Short mmCIF file of C-alpha atoms and ligand atoms in Angstrom, two decimals:
data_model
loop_
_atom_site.label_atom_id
_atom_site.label_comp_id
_atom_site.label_asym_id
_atom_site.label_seq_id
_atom_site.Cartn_x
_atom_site.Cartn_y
_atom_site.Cartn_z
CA UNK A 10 0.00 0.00 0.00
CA UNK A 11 1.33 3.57 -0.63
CA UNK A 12 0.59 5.81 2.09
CA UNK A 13 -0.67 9.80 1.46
CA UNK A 14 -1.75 10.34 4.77
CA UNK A 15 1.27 8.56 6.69
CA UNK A 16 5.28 8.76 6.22
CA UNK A 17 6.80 5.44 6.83
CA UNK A 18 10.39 5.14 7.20
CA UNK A 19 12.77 2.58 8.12
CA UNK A 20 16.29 3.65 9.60
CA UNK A 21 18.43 0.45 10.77
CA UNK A 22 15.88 -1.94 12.22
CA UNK A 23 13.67 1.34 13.74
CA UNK A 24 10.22 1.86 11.30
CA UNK A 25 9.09 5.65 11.96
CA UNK A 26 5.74 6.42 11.60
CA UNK A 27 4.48 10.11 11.18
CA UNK A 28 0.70 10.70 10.86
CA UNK A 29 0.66 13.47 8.15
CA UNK A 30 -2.32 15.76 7.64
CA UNK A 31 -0.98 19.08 9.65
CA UNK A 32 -3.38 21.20 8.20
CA UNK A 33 -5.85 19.16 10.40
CA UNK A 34 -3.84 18.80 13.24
CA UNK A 35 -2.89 14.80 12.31
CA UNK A 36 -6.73 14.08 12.70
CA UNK A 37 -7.84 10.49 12.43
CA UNK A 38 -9.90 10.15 9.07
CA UNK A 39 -10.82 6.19 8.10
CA UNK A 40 -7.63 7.46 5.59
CA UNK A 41 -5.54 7.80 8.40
CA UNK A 42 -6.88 4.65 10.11
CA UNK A 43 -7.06 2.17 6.64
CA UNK A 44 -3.25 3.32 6.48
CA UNK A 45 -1.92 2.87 9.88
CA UNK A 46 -3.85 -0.74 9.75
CA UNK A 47 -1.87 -1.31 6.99
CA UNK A 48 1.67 0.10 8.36
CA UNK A 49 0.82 -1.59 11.51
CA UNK A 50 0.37 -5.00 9.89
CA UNK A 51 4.04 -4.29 8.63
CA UNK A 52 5.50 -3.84 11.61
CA UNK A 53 4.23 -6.79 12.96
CA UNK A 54 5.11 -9.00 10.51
CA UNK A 55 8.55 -7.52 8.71
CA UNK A 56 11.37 -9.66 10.19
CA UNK A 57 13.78 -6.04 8.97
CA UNK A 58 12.06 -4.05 11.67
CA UNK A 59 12.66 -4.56 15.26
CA UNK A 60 10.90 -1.59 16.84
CA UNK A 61 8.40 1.58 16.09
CA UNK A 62 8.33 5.29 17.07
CA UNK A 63 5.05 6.79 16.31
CA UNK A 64 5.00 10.93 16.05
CA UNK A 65 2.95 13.53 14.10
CA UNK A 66 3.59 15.84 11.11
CA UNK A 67 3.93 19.75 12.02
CA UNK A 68 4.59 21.80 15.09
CA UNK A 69 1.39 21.67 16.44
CA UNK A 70 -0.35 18.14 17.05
CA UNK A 71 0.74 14.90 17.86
CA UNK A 72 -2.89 13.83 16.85
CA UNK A 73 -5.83 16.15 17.73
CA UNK A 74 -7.89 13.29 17.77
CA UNK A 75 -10.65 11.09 15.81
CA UNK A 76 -11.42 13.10 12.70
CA UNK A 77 -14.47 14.77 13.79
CA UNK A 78 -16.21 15.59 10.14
CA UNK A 79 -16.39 11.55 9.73
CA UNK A 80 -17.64 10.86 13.58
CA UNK A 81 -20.18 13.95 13.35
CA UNK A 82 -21.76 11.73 10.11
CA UNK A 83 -21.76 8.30 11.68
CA UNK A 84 -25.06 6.39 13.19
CA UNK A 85 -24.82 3.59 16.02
CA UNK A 86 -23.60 0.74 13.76
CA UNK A 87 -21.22 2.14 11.46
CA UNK A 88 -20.08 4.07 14.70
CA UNK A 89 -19.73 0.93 16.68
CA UNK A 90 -17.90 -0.42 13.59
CA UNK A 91 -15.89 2.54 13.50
CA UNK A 92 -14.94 2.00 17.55
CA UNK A 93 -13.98 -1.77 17.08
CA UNK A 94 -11.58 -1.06 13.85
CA UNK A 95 -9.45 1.69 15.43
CA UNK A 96 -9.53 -0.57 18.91
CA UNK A 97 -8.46 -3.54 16.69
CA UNK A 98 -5.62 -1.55 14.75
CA UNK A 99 -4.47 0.16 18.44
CA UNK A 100 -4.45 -3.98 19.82
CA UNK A 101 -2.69 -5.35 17.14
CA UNK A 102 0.12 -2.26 17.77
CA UNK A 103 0.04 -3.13 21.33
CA UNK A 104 0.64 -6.71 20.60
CA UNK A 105 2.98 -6.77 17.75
CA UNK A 106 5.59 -8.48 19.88
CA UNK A 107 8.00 -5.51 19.32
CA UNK A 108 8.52 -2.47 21.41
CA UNK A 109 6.69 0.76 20.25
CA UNK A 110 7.52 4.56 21.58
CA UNK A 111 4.49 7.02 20.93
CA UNK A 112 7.27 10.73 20.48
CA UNK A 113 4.18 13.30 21.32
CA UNK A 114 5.05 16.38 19.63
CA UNK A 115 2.15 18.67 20.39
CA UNK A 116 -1.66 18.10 21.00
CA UNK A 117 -2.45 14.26 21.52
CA UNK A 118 -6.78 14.57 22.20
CA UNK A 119 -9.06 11.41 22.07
CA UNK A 120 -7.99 9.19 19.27
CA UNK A 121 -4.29 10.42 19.89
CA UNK A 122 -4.24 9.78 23.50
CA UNK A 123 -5.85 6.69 22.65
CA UNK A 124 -2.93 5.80 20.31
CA UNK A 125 -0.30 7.09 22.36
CA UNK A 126 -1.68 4.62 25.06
CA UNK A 127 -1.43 1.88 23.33
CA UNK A 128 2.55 2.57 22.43
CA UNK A 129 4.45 0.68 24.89
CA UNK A 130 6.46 3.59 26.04
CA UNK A 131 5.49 7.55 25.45
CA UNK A 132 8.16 10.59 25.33
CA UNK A 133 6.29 13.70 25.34
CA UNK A 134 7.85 17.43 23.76
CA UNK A 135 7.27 19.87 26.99
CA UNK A 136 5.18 21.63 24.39
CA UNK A 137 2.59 18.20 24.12
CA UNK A 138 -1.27 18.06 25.34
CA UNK A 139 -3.12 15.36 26.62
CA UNK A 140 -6.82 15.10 27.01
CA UNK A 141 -9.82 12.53 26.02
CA UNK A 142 -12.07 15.46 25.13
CA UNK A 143 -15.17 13.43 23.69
CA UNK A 144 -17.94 14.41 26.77
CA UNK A 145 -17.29 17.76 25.13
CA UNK A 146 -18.94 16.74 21.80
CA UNK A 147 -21.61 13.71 23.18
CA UNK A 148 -19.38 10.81 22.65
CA UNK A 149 -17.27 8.54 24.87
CA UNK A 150 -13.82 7.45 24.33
CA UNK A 151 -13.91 4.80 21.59
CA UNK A 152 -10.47 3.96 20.74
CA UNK A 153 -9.86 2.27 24.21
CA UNK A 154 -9.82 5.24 26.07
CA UNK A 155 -11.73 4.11 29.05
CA UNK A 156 -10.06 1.10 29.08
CA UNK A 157 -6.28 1.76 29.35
CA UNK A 158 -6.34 5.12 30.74
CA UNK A 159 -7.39 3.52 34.10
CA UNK A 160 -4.87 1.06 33.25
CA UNK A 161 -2.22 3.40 33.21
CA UNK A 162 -2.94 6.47 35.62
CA UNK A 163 -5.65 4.78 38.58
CA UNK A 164 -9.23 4.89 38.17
CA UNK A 165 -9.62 8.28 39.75
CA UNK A 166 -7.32 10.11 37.72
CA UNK A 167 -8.91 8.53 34.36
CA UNK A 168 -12.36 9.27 35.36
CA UNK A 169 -11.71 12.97 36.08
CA UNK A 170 -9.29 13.08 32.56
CA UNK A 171 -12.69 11.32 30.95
CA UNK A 172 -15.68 13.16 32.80
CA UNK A 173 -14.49 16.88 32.65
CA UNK A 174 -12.49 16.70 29.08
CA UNK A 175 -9.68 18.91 30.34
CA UNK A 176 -6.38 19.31 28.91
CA UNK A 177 -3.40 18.91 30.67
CA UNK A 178 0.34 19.62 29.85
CA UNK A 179 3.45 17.28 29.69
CA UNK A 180 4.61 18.06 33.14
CA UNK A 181 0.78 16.90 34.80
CA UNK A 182 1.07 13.72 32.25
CA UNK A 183 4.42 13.00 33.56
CA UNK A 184 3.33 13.46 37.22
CA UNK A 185 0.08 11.42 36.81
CA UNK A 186 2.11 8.23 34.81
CA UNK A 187 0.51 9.17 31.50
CA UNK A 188 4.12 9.29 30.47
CA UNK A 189 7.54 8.34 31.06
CA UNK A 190 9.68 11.42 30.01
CA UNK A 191 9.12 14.87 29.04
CA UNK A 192 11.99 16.89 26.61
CA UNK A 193 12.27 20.23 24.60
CA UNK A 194 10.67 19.56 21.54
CA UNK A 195 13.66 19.69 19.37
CA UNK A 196 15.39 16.70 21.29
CA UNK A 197 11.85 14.49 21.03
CA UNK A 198 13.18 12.30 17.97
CA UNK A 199 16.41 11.61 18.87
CA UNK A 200 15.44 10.99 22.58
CA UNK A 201 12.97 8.27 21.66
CA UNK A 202 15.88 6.15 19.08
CA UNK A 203 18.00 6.89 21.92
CA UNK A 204 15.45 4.83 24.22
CA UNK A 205 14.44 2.00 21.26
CA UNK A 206 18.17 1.95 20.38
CA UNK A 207 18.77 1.17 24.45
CA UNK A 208 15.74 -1.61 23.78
CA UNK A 209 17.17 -2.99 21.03
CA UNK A 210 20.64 -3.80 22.47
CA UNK A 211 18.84 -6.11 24.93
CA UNK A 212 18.09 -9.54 23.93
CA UNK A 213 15.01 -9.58 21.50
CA UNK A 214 13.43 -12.91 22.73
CA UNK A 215 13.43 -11.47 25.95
CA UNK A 216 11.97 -8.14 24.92
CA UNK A 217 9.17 -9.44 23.77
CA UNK A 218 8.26 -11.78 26.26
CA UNK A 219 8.66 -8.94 29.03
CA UNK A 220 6.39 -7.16 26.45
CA UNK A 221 3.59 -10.35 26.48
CA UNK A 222 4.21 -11.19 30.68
CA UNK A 223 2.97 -7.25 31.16
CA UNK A 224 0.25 -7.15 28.56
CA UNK A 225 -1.07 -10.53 29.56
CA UNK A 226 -0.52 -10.39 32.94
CA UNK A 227 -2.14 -7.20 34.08
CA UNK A 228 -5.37 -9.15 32.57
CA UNK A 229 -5.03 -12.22 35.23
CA UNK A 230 -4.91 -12.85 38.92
CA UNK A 231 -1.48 -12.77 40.56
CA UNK A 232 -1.31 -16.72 40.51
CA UNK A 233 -2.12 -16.94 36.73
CA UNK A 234 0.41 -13.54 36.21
CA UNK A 235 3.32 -15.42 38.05
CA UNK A 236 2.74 -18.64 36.30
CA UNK A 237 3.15 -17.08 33.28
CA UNK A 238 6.05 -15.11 33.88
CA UNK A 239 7.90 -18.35 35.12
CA UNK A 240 6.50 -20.17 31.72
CA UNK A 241 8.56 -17.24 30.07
CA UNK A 242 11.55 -17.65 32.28
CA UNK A 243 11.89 -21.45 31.73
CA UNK A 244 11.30 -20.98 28.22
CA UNK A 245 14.29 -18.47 27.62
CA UNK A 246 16.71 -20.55 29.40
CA UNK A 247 16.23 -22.78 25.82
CA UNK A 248 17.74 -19.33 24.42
CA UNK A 249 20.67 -18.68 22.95
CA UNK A 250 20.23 -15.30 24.08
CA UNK A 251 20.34 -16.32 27.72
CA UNK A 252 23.41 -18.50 27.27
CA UNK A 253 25.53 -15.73 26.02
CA UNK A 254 24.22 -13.13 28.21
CA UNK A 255 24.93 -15.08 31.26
CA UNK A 256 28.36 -16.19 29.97
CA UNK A 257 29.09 -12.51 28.69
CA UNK A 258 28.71 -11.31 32.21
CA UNK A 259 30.86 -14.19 33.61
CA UNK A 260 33.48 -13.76 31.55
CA UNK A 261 33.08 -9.46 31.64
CA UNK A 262 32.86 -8.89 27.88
CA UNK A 263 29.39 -7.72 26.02
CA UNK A 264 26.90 -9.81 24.96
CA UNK A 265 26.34 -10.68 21.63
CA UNK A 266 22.81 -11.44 20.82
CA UNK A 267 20.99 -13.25 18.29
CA UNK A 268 18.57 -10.65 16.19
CA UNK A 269 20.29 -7.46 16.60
N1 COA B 308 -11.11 16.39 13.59
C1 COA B 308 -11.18 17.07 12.44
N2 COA B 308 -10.52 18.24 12.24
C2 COA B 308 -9.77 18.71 13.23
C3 COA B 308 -9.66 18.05 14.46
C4 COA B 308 -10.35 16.81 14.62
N3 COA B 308 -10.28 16.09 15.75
N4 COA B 308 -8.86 18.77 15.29
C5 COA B 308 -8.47 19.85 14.56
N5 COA B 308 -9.02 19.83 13.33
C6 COA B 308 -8.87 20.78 12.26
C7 COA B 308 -9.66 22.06 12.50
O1 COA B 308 -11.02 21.89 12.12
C8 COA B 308 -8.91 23.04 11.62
O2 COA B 308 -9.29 22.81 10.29
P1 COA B 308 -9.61 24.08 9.32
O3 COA B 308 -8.31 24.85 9.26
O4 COA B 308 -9.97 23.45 8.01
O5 COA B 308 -10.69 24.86 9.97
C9 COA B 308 -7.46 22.58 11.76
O6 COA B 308 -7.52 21.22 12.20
C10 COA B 308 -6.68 23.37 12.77
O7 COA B 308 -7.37 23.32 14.02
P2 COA B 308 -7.79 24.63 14.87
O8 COA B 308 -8.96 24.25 15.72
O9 COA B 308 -7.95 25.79 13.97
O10 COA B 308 -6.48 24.82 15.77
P3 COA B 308 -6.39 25.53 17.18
O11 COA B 308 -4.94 25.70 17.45
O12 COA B 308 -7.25 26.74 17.23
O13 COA B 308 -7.01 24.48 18.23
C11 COA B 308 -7.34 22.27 19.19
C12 COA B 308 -6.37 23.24 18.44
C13 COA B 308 -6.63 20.94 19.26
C14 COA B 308 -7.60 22.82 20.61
C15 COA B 308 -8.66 22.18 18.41
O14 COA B 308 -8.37 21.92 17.05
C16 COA B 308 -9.56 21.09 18.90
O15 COA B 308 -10.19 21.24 19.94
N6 COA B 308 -9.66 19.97 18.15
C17 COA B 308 -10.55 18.87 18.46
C18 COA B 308 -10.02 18.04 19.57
C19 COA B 308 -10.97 16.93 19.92
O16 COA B 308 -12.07 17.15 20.38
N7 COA B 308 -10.53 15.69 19.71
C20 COA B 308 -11.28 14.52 20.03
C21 COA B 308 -12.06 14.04 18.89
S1 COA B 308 -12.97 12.59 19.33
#
């Protein structure tokens, strides 16, 4: 697919995704959505890229949310249908088995919180915004808003983020856990490869089965959460990864991974 709404690069192993419509503020048109589905579905599957950073076009706006000319047309069942594709594009992200940084450059409302949520990891510009504005225009959260907002930030926090619609800066993200670093906007980009770069020096295997133990995991009781996260650790003792990264450290030289 050829992408006019979305810039997809790949730089050594690192796919970066820009959502590009800044005349609208990197709205989320079915465009916009069709595309990332499709660039998503890439990253998941190319065996070339290891990791994805996830920013938006312009000065302005990370994303400023669900593209409000299409939602303003929509009834309840292409609406629901609407909800349950972007939820299904945002899961497979989540899920792709590789680790994902959202880089918020500027205004990240509704859909783009939503999106920037389901990144693994989120480095905000001290000039981003964060808000899940729908109450303001008669609709709820659709892209998973309600779901891992909570999961991220405590019930309380999400519910007054979710009830009142307000927008709050980088610093009040960072203090509430909404994300993990704040930087001057010119030092976004290169901060975030710096972090994947970091990521993908580890061992891969176990990257992404830290990446499944927390996804899957926060979903179970603490028996089921600590079975599986011994069912990992057995399983990457078959690794070569764990071999040399044991024997690395024992014999005080780097490790050199499979997959890097
Ligand atoms: N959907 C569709 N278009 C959007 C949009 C959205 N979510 N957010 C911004 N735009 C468009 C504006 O309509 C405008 O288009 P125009 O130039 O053709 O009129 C353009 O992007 C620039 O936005 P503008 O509102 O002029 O910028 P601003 O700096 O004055 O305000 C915001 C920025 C983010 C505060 C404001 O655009 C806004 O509130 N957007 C909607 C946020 C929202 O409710 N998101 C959740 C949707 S579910």
């Amino acid at each position: 697919m050829t992408y006019q709404t979305l810039l997809f690069d790949i730089h050594d192993g690192v796919a970066f995704v820009t959502i590009n419509r800044p005349d609208k503020l990197n709205a989320l048109n079915d465009q916009v959505m069709a595309e990332l589905a499709d660039a998503v579905e890439r990253i998941t599957t190319a065996p070339e890229i290891r990791g994805a950073i996830i920013t938006g076009a312009g000065p302005k706006a990370f994303i400023a949310g669900a593209d409000i000319g299409d939602l303003s047309r929509q009834g309840p069942f292409d609406g629901k249908a609407r909800a349950m594709r972007g939820q299904g594009v945002l899961r497979r992200l989540e899920t792709c088995g590789k680790p994902v940084i959202a880089a918020v450059n500027g205004y990240a409302l509704g859909g783009g919180c939503e999106l920037a949520m389901a990144c693994h990891l989120r480095l905000a510009s001290d000039a981003a915004k964060f808000g899940q504005p729908e109450v303001k225009l008669g609709i709820a959260p659709g892209y998973g808003g309600t779901q891992r907002l909570p999961r991220l930030v405590g019930k309380g926090v999400a519910l007054q983020l979710i009830l009142s619609g307000e927008m709050i800066d980088a610093q009040e993200a960072y203090r509430i856990g909404l994300v993990n670093k704040v930087v001057p906007p010119g030092d976004l980009l290169a901060e975030s490869e710096k972090l994947m770069r970091g990521i993908l020096a580890m061992a891969p295997l176990a990257v992404r089965l830290c990446l499944e133990a927390v996804d899957q995991g926060i979903e179970m009781t603490l028996d089921e959460g600590l079975l599986l996260e011994a069912n990992h650790f057995g399983l990457l003792a078959a690794t070569h990864d764990m071999k040399e990264g044991t024997t690395a450290f024992l014999e005080k030289r780097p490790p050199r991974f499979e997959g890097r």
